[in-house]
CSV table of C-alpha atoms in Angstrom, one decimal:
chain,number,residue,atom,x,y,z
A,111,MET,CA,114.9,-133.8,-11.4
A,112,THR,CA,114.9,-133.1,-7.6
A,113,THR,CA,117.5,-135.2,-4.6
A,114,SER,CA,114.5,-137.4,-4.4
A,115,THR,CA,113.8,-138.6,-7.6
A,116,SER,CA,117.4,-139.2,-8.0
A,117,SER,CA,117.3,-141.3,-4.5
A,118,SER,CA,114.2,-143.9,-5.6
A,119,LEU,CA,115.4,-144.0,-9.0
A,120,GLU,CA,118.9,-145.2,-8.3
A,121,ARG,CA,116.6,-147.5,-5.6
A,122,ILE,CA,115.6,-149.1,-8.0
A,123,ASP,CA,118.2,-148.9,-11.3
A,124,ALA,CA,121.0,-149.9,-9.4
A,125,ARG,CA,119.2,-153.5,-8.3
A,126,ARG,CA,117.8,-153.6,-11.8
A,127,PRO,CA,119.1,-151.7,-14.5
A,128,SER,CA,116.3,-152.3,-17.4
A,129,VAL,CA,115.1,-151.2,-20.3
A,130,MET,CA,112.1,-150.7,-19.5
A,131,LEU,CA,112.8,-147.1,-17.5
A,132,ASP,CA,114.5,-145.5,-20.3
A,133,ASP,CA,112.8,-142.2,-20.9
A,134,LYS,CA,113.7,-142.2,-24.2
A,135,LEU,CA,111.3,-145.5,-23.9
A,136,LEU,CA,108.6,-144.4,-22.5
A,137,GLU,CA,108.7,-141.1,-24.2
A,138,PHE,CA,108.2,-143.7,-27.5
A,139,VAL,CA,105.8,-145.6,-26.4
A,140,PRO,CA,102.8,-144.8,-27.6
A,141,GLY,CA,100.5,-145.0,-24.6
A,142,ALA,CA,100.6,-143.6,-21.6
A,143,VAL,CA,103.4,-145.4,-19.0
A,144,TYR,CA,104.7,-144.3,-15.4
A,145,VAL,CA,106.3,-145.6,-11.8
A,146,CYS,CA,105.8,-145.0,-8.4
A,147,ASP,CA,109.4,-146.1,-7.0
A,148,LEU,CA,109.3,-148.4,-3.3
A,149,ASP,CA,107.2,-145.4,-1.2
A,150,GLY,CA,104.6,-145.3,-4.5
A,151,VAL,CA,106.2,-142.0,-5.1
A,152,VAL,CA,105.3,-141.5,-8.9
A,153,VAL,CA,109.6,-140.9,-10.5
A,154,ARG,CA,108.3,-141.3,-13.2
A,155,TYR,CA,105.8,-140.7,-16.8
A,156,ASN,CA,106.6,-139.6,-20.6
A,157,LYS,CA,103.7,-137.0,-21.8
A,158,ARG,CA,101.1,-138.9,-23.1
A,159,ALA,CA,100.3,-140.3,-19.2
A,160,GLY,CA,100.1,-136.3,-18.4
A,161,GLU,CA,98.4,-135.5,-21.3
A,162,LEU,CA,95.7,-137.4,-20.7
A,163,TRP,CA,96.3,-137.2,-16.2
A,164,GLY,CA,95.4,-133.8,-17.7
A,165,ARG,CA,98.5,-132.2,-15.6
A,166,TYR,CA,102.5,-132.7,-15.9
A,167,PRO,CA,103.2,-133.9,-11.9
A,168,GLU,CA,107.2,-132.8,-10.5
A,169,PRO,CA,108.5,-137.0,-10.7
A,170,GLY,CA,109.8,-137.1,-7.2
A,171,ASP,CA,107.7,-135.4,-5.4
A,172,PRO,CA,106.8,-137.4,-2.4
A,173,LYS,CA,102.7,-135.4,-2.0
A,174,GLU,CA,102.9,-137.1,-5.6
A,175,LEU,CA,101.8,-140.8,-4.6
A,176,TRP,CA,100.1,-144.1,-6.6
A,177,CYS,CA,99.4,-141.8,-9.0
A,178,GLY,CA,99.8,-138.2,-11.2
A,179,SER,CA,95.9,-138.8,-11.6
A,180,HIS,CA,93.8,-135.3,-10.4
A,181,LYS,CA,91.1,-137.9,-9.4
A,182,LEU,CA,89.8,-141.5,-10.1
A,183,TYR,CA,87.2,-143.5,-10.8
A,184,ARG,CA,86.2,-147.6,-10.9
A,185,GLU,CA,84.5,-148.6,-13.6
A,186,THR,CA,80.9,-148.7,-11.9
A,187,GLY,CA,81.8,-144.3,-10.6
A,188,GLU,CA,82.7,-144.7,-7.9
A,189,LEU,CA,85.7,-142.9,-6.4
A,190,MET,CA,89.1,-144.1,-6.0
A,191,PRO,CA,91.6,-143.1,-3.9
A,192,HIS,CA,95.3,-143.2,-4.9
A,193,GLU,CA,95.7,-144.6,-1.8
A,194,GLU,CA,93.6,-148.0,-3.4
A,195,THR,CA,94.2,-148.0,-6.6
A,196,PRO,CA,96.2,-151.0,-8.3
A,197,MET,CA,99.7,-150.0,-8.1
A,198,VAL,CA,99.2,-150.3,-4.0
A,199,ASP,CA,98.5,-153.8,-4.5
A,200,ALA,CA,101.4,-154.6,-6.6
A,201,LEU,CA,103.6,-152.5,-5.4
A,202,ARG,CA,102.4,-154.8,-1.9
A,203,ASN,CA,101.7,-158.1,-3.1
A,204,GLY,CA,103.4,-158.6,-6.3
A,205,ASN,CA,100.0,-158.5,-8.2
A,206,SER,CA,99.5,-157.5,-11.8
A,207,PHE,CA,96.7,-157.0,-13.4
A,208,ARG,CA,95.6,-156.4,-17.6
A,209,ASN,CA,92.8,-154.6,-18.4
A,210,LEU,CA,90.8,-153.0,-15.5
A,211,GLU,CA,89.2,-149.4,-17.2
A,212,VAL,CA,89.3,-146.7,-14.6
A,213,GLN,CA,88.8,-143.6,-14.9
A,214,VAL,CA,90.3,-140.2,-15.0
A,215,GLU,CA,88.5,-136.4,-14.0
A,216,GLN,CA,91.2,-133.5,-14.8
A,217,PRO,CA,91.8,-130.2,-13.6
A,218,SER,CA,89.3,-128.6,-15.9
A,219,GLY,CA,86.8,-131.6,-14.8
A,220,GLN,CA,87.0,-133.4,-18.0
A,221,LYS,CA,86.8,-137.1,-17.7
A,222,VAL,CA,88.7,-140.0,-19.5
A,223,TRP,CA,87.6,-143.5,-19.6
A,224,ILE,CA,91.1,-145.3,-19.5
A,225,MET,CA,92.4,-148.9,-19.4
A,226,VAL,CA,94.9,-149.8,-16.8
A,227,ASN,CA,97.6,-152.8,-17.3
A,228,ILE,CA,100.1,-152.4,-13.7
A,229,ASP,CA,103.0,-155.0,-13.2
A,230,PRO,CA,105.6,-154.7,-10.6
A,231,LEU,CA,109.0,-153.8,-11.2
A,232,ARG,CA,111.5,-156.5,-10.2
A,233,ASP,CA,115.7,-156.9,-9.0
A,234,ASP,CA,117.4,-159.7,-10.7
A,235,ASN,CA,117.0,-161.8,-7.0
A,236,GLY,CA,113.7,-161.7,-8.4
A,237,GLY,CA,112.4,-158.2,-5.1
A,238,ILE,CA,109.8,-155.6,-6.0
A,239,VAL,CA,112.0,-152.7,-6.1
A,240,GLY,CA,108.5,-150.5,-8.1
A,241,VAL,CA,105.3,-151.1,-10.2
A,242,ILE,CA,104.6,-150.1,-13.3
A,243,ASN,CA,102.0,-149.1,-15.2
A,244,CYS,CA,100.6,-149.2,-19.0
A,245,PHE,CA,97.3,-147.0,-20.3
A,246,GLN,CA,95.2,-146.2,-23.0
A,247,ASP,CA,92.3,-143.4,-22.9
A,248,ILE,CA,89.4,-145.8,-23.9
A,249,THR,CA,87.2,-142.9,-23.9
A,250,ASP,CA,85.6,-143.3,-27.6
A,251,ARG,CA,84.9,-146.7,-27.6
A,252,LYS,CA,83.1,-146.4,-24.2
A,253,LEU,CA,80.9,-143.3,-25.5
A,254,ALA,CA,79.8,-146.2,-28.5
A,255,ASN,CA,79.6,-149.0,-26.1
A,256,ASP,CA,77.2,-145.8,-24.6
A,257,ARG,CA,75.6,-144.6,-27.5
A,258,GLN,CA,74.6,-147.8,-28.9
A,259,LYS,CA,72.9,-149.3,-25.8
A,260,VAL,CA,71.2,-146.7,-26.0
A,261,LEU,CA,70.3,-147.1,-29.6
A,262,VAL,CA,69.1,-150.2,-28.1
A,263,ASN,CA,66.8,-148.8,-26.0
A,264,GLU,CA,65.7,-146.6,-27.6
A,265,LEU,CA,64.8,-149.5,-31.0
A,266,ASN,CA,63.2,-151.9,-28.6
A,267,HIS,CA,61.2,-148.9,-27.2
A,268,ARG,CA,60.1,-147.8,-30.9
A,269,VAL,CA,59.1,-151.2,-31.7
A,270,LYS,CA,56.8,-150.6,-28.8
A,271,ASN,CA,55.1,-148.8,-29.8
A,272,THR,CA,54.7,-149.0,-33.5
A,273,LEU,CA,53.1,-152.2,-33.2
A,274,ALA,CA,51.1,-150.4,-30.7
A,275,THR,CA,50.2,-148.1,-33.4
A,276,VAL,CA,50.0,-150.9,-36.3
A,277,GLN,CA,47.7,-152.7,-34.3
A,278,ALA,CA,45.4,-149.6,-34.1
A,279,ILE,CA,45.1,-148.4,-37.3
A,280,ALA,CA,44.5,-152.6,-38.7
A,281,SER,CA,41.5,-151.7,-35.8
A,282,HIS,CA,40.2,-149.3,-36.7
A,283,THR,CA,40.6,-150.0,-40.8
A,284,PHE,CA,38.9,-153.5,-40.3
A,285,ARG,CA,36.7,-152.8,-38.1
A,286,SER,CA,32.6,-153.9,-39.1
A,287,GLY,CA,31.2,-152.2,-41.7
A,288,ALA,CA,34.5,-151.2,-42.9
A,289,GLY,CA,33.2,-151.9,-47.1
A,290,GLY,CA,35.5,-154.5,-49.7
A,291,ASP,CA,38.4,-151.2,-50.0
A,292,ALA,CA,39.2,-152.0,-46.1
A,293,PRO,CA,43.2,-154.0,-47.3
A,294,LYS,CA,43.4,-150.7,-49.8
A,295,TRP,CA,43.6,-148.2,-46.9
A,296,PHE,CA,45.0,-150.0,-44.2
A,297,GLU,CA,48.0,-150.7,-47.1
A,298,GLY,CA,48.2,-146.9,-47.4
A,299,ARG,CA,48.7,-146.3,-44.4
A,300,ILE,CA,51.3,-148.4,-43.0
A,301,HIS,CA,53.7,-146.8,-46.9
A,302,ALA,CA,52.1,-143.8,-44.9
A,303,LEU,CA,54.6,-145.0,-41.9
A,304,SER,CA,57.2,-146.9,-43.9
A,305,HIS,CA,57.9,-143.6,-45.2
A,306,ALA,CA,58.7,-141.7,-41.4
A,307,HIS,CA,60.5,-145.1,-40.4
A,308,GLU,CA,63.1,-144.9,-44.1
A,309,ILE,CA,63.5,-141.0,-43.4
A,310,LEU,CA,64.7,-140.9,-39.5
A,311,ALA,CA,66.0,-144.6,-40.2
A,312,ARG,CA,68.2,-142.5,-42.5
A,313,GLU,CA,69.0,-139.9,-39.9
A,314,THR,CA,69.6,-142.2,-37.8
A,315,TRP,CA,67.0,-141.4,-35.7
A,316,ASN,CA,68.1,-137.8,-35.3
A,317,GLY,CA,64.4,-136.4,-36.5
A,318,ALA,CA,62.8,-136.1,-40.0
A,319,ASP,CA,62.1,-133.0,-42.2
A,320,LEU,CA,59.1,-131.7,-43.2
A,321,ALA,CA,59.1,-130.9,-46.6
A,322,GLU,CA,60.6,-134.4,-46.6
A,323,LEU,CA,58.1,-136.3,-45.0
A,324,VAL,CA,54.8,-134.7,-47.3
A,325,GLU,CA,56.2,-135.3,-50.3
A,326,LYS,CA,56.8,-139.3,-48.8
A,327,ILE,CA,52.7,-139.5,-48.7
A,328,GLY,CA,51.5,-136.7,-50.5
A,329,ALA,CA,53.0,-138.6,-53.8
A,330,PRO,CA,50.7,-140.8,-54.8
A,331,TRP,CA,47.7,-138.3,-54.9
A,332,ARG,CA,50.2,-135.1,-56.3
A,333,ASP,CA,50.2,-133.9,-59.7
A,334,GLU,CA,52.3,-132.0,-61.1
A,335,ASP,CA,50.8,-130.5,-64.5
A,336,THR,CA,47.6,-129.3,-63.4
A,337,GLU,CA,49.2,-128.4,-59.3
A,338,ARG,CA,46.5,-130.4,-57.6
A,339,SER,CA,48.2,-130.6,-54.3
A,340,VAL,CA,50.5,-128.1,-53.5
A,341,LEU,CA,52.9,-128.1,-50.9
A,342,ASN,CA,54.9,-125.1,-49.3
A,343,GLY,CA,57.0,-123.8,-46.1
A,344,PRO,CA,60.5,-123.5,-44.8
A,345,ASP,CA,62.6,-126.3,-43.0
A,346,VAL,CA,61.2,-127.8,-39.8
A,347,HIS,CA,62.7,-130.9,-38.1
A,348,LEU,CA,60.6,-133.2,-36.3
A,349,GLU,CA,61.8,-135.3,-33.3
A,350,PRO,CA,61.7,-139.5,-34.4
A,351,LYS,CA,57.8,-139.6,-32.1
A,352,LEU,CA,56.5,-136.3,-33.9
A,353,ALA,CA,57.2,-137.2,-37.3
A,354,LEU,CA,55.4,-140.5,-37.1
A,355,SER,CA,52.0,-139.1,-35.6
A,356,LEU,CA,52.1,-136.2,-38.6
A,357,ALA,CA,52.6,-139.1,-41.1
A,358,ILE,CA,49.9,-140.1,-40.6
A,359,ALA,CA,47.4,-137.3,-39.8
A,360,ILE,CA,48.9,-135.9,-42.6
A,361,HIS,CA,48.7,-139.8,-45.1
A,362,GLU,CA,44.1,-139.2,-43.2
A,363,LEU,CA,43.6,-136.0,-44.8
A,364,PHE,CA,45.5,-136.5,-48.5
A,365,THR,CA,43.2,-139.7,-47.9
A,366,ASN,CA,39.3,-138.5,-46.7
A,367,ALA,CA,40.6,-136.0,-49.7
A,368,ALA,CA,41.0,-138.6,-52.1
A,369,LYS,CA,37.3,-141.0,-50.7
A,370,TYR,CA,35.2,-137.3,-50.6
A,371,GLY,CA,37.0,-134.4,-50.9
A,372,ALA,CA,38.7,-131.9,-52.6
A,373,LEU,CA,40.5,-134.7,-55.0
A,374,SER,CA,38.0,-137.0,-55.9
A,375,SER,CA,37.2,-134.6,-58.5
A,376,ASN,CA,39.1,-133.6,-61.5
A,377,THR,CA,38.7,-129.3,-60.5
A,378,GLY,CA,40.2,-129.6,-56.5
A,379,ARG,CA,42.9,-128.6,-55.2
A,380,VAL,CA,45.2,-129.7,-52.1
A,381,ASP,CA,47.3,-127.0,-50.2
A,382,LEU,CA,49.8,-127.8,-47.9
A,383,THR,CA,51.3,-124.6,-46.4
A,384,TRP,CA,52.9,-124.6,-43.1
A,385,SER,CA,55.4,-121.7,-41.4
A,386,LEU,CA,57.7,-121.2,-38.4
A,387,ASN,CA,56.8,-118.4,-35.6
A,388,ASP,CA,57.2,-118.1,-31.6
A,389,VAL,CA,54.4,-118.7,-29.3
A,390,GLU,CA,54.3,-116.7,-25.5
A,391,GLY,CA,58.5,-118.5,-26.4
A,392,VAL,CA,58.1,-121.6,-27.2
A,393,ARG,CA,58.7,-122.8,-31.4
A,394,LYS,CA,56.4,-123.8,-32.4
A,395,VAL,CA,55.4,-124.7,-36.4
A,396,GLU,CA,52.1,-124.1,-37.3
A,397,ILE,CA,50.9,-125.9,-40.3
A,398,GLN,CA,47.4,-125.6,-42.1
A,399,TRP,CA,45.0,-127.5,-44.8
A,400,GLN,CA,43.2,-125.4,-47.3
A,401,GLU,CA,40.8,-128.1,-50.1
A,402,SER,CA,38.7,-125.8,-53.2
A,403,ASN,CA,37.4,-126.5,-55.8
A,404,GLY,CA,35.9,-130.3,-55.1
A,405,PRO,CA,32.9,-130.7,-54.2
A,406,ALA,CA,30.0,-130.1,-51.3
A,407,VAL,CA,31.8,-131.5,-48.2
A,408,GLU,CA,29.4,-132.1,-45.4
A,409,ALA,CA,30.8,-132.9,-41.8
A,410,PRO,CA,30.1,-136.9,-41.1
A,411,GLN,CA,27.7,-137.6,-38.6
A,412,THR,CA,31.1,-140.3,-37.1
A,413,ARG,CA,34.7,-139.5,-36.0
A,414,GLY,CA,36.8,-141.8,-38.3
A,415,PHE,CA,40.2,-142.7,-37.7
A,416,GLY,CA,42.1,-140.0,-39.8
A,417,SER,CA,39.9,-137.3,-37.8
A,418,ARG,CA,41.0,-139.3,-34.4
A,419,VAL,CA,44.5,-139.7,-35.8
A,420,ILE,CA,45.0,-136.3,-36.1
A,421,GLU,CA,42.8,-134.4,-33.1
A,422,ARG,CA,43.6,-136.7,-30.6
A,423,THR,CA,47.4,-138.4,-31.1
A,424,LEU,CA,48.5,-135.3,-31.8
A,425,VAL,CA,46.8,-132.9,-29.3
A,426,ARG,CA,46.9,-136.0,-26.2
A,427,GLU,CA,50.5,-136.7,-27.0
A,428,HIS,CA,51.6,-133.3,-28.6
A,429,ASP,CA,50.5,-130.1,-27.3
A,430,ALA,CA,48.8,-129.8,-30.7
A,431,ILE,CA,45.8,-126.9,-31.1
A,432,VAL,CA,43.5,-128.9,-33.9
A,433,LYS,CA,40.9,-126.9,-36.0
A,434,LEU,CA,39.4,-129.3,-38.7
A,435,GLU,CA,36.9,-128.1,-40.3
A,436,PHE,CA,34.0,-129.3,-42.6
A,437,LEU,CA,33.6,-126.3,-45.1
A,438,PRO,CA,31.6,-126.6,-47.3
A,439,THR,CA,33.5,-125.1,-49.8
A,440,GLY,CA,36.7,-127.0,-48.1
A,441,VAL,CA,38.0,-129.3,-45.7
A,442,GLN,CA,40.4,-126.8,-43.5
A,443,CYS,CA,43.1,-128.7,-40.7
A,444,LYS,CA,45.2,-126.2,-39.0
A,445,ILE,CA,47.2,-127.5,-37.1
A,446,LEU,CA,49.9,-125.9,-34.4
A,447,LEU,CA,52.9,-127.8,-32.6
A,448,PRO,CA,55.3,-127.2,-30.5
A,449,LEU,CA,58.4,-128.2,-30.7
A,450,SER,CA,61.4,-129.6,-28.5
């Protein structure tokens, strides 16, 4: 320890030999602790303080004033000069501070959130002889709070989008002339949306697996024994918005096949396959729907809800390339989608 350090400690210890300043006790404390003398010089600190600062300054170095950190930031993100820390106020005015949240930037550039508690040190006559700062790492808690805010905002956004989707489904399903089966088709579309939400919720809205999505959507029409509906492709991770759009699109393909196409007969077959490839440096998934051995197909006079979902939603919202053909041998749909 330098002569400067010894002199600073003597000024504190001679007037109040407090056990608070015992070096062994400082190291025993689970949190970070440091002490400044009357001049604001950092004269003692424990190992935990050095770890959170990301540096270990020489105790008693007159250049190490008020805090041993590289840089400090207020809770608002504004840079806090060391001479403006609450340590200055505590030493000069005798004020104490509780549960203040600030951010420490280490020399490496890493930032750590800390909660500080500051008290002036007094001698037996009440005179201020130094100041002590006890602080702890609250980075995990702050990050968790930030994530929670993001998730709440994201949830609000998704709820609004889902309600808008349900409104659009209801509007198109129950439009004039929809017929007596409208409630059944509406329920099926809502179930498709629900399946996508179920997968996404389980994955905390980080995305969905394409294979699981198409498996759940196609389950009501699949017959494993006769292999009338075959699904095949590699693992593909879909971001949430794309997963919801695809769930509706795939449901519409199955629904149309069950009403008018291959799945409306006992001999019809549906092959739903997908593959991954790079197109001009962009990773994309290519989805192919092919119906065969069903009744002869004629192109509809007007585009229904399913066609609009497949062609418009995927193209407009996801930059997809969609080719939907009503061939006499069966409906064929090719979808090329960029993956984020």
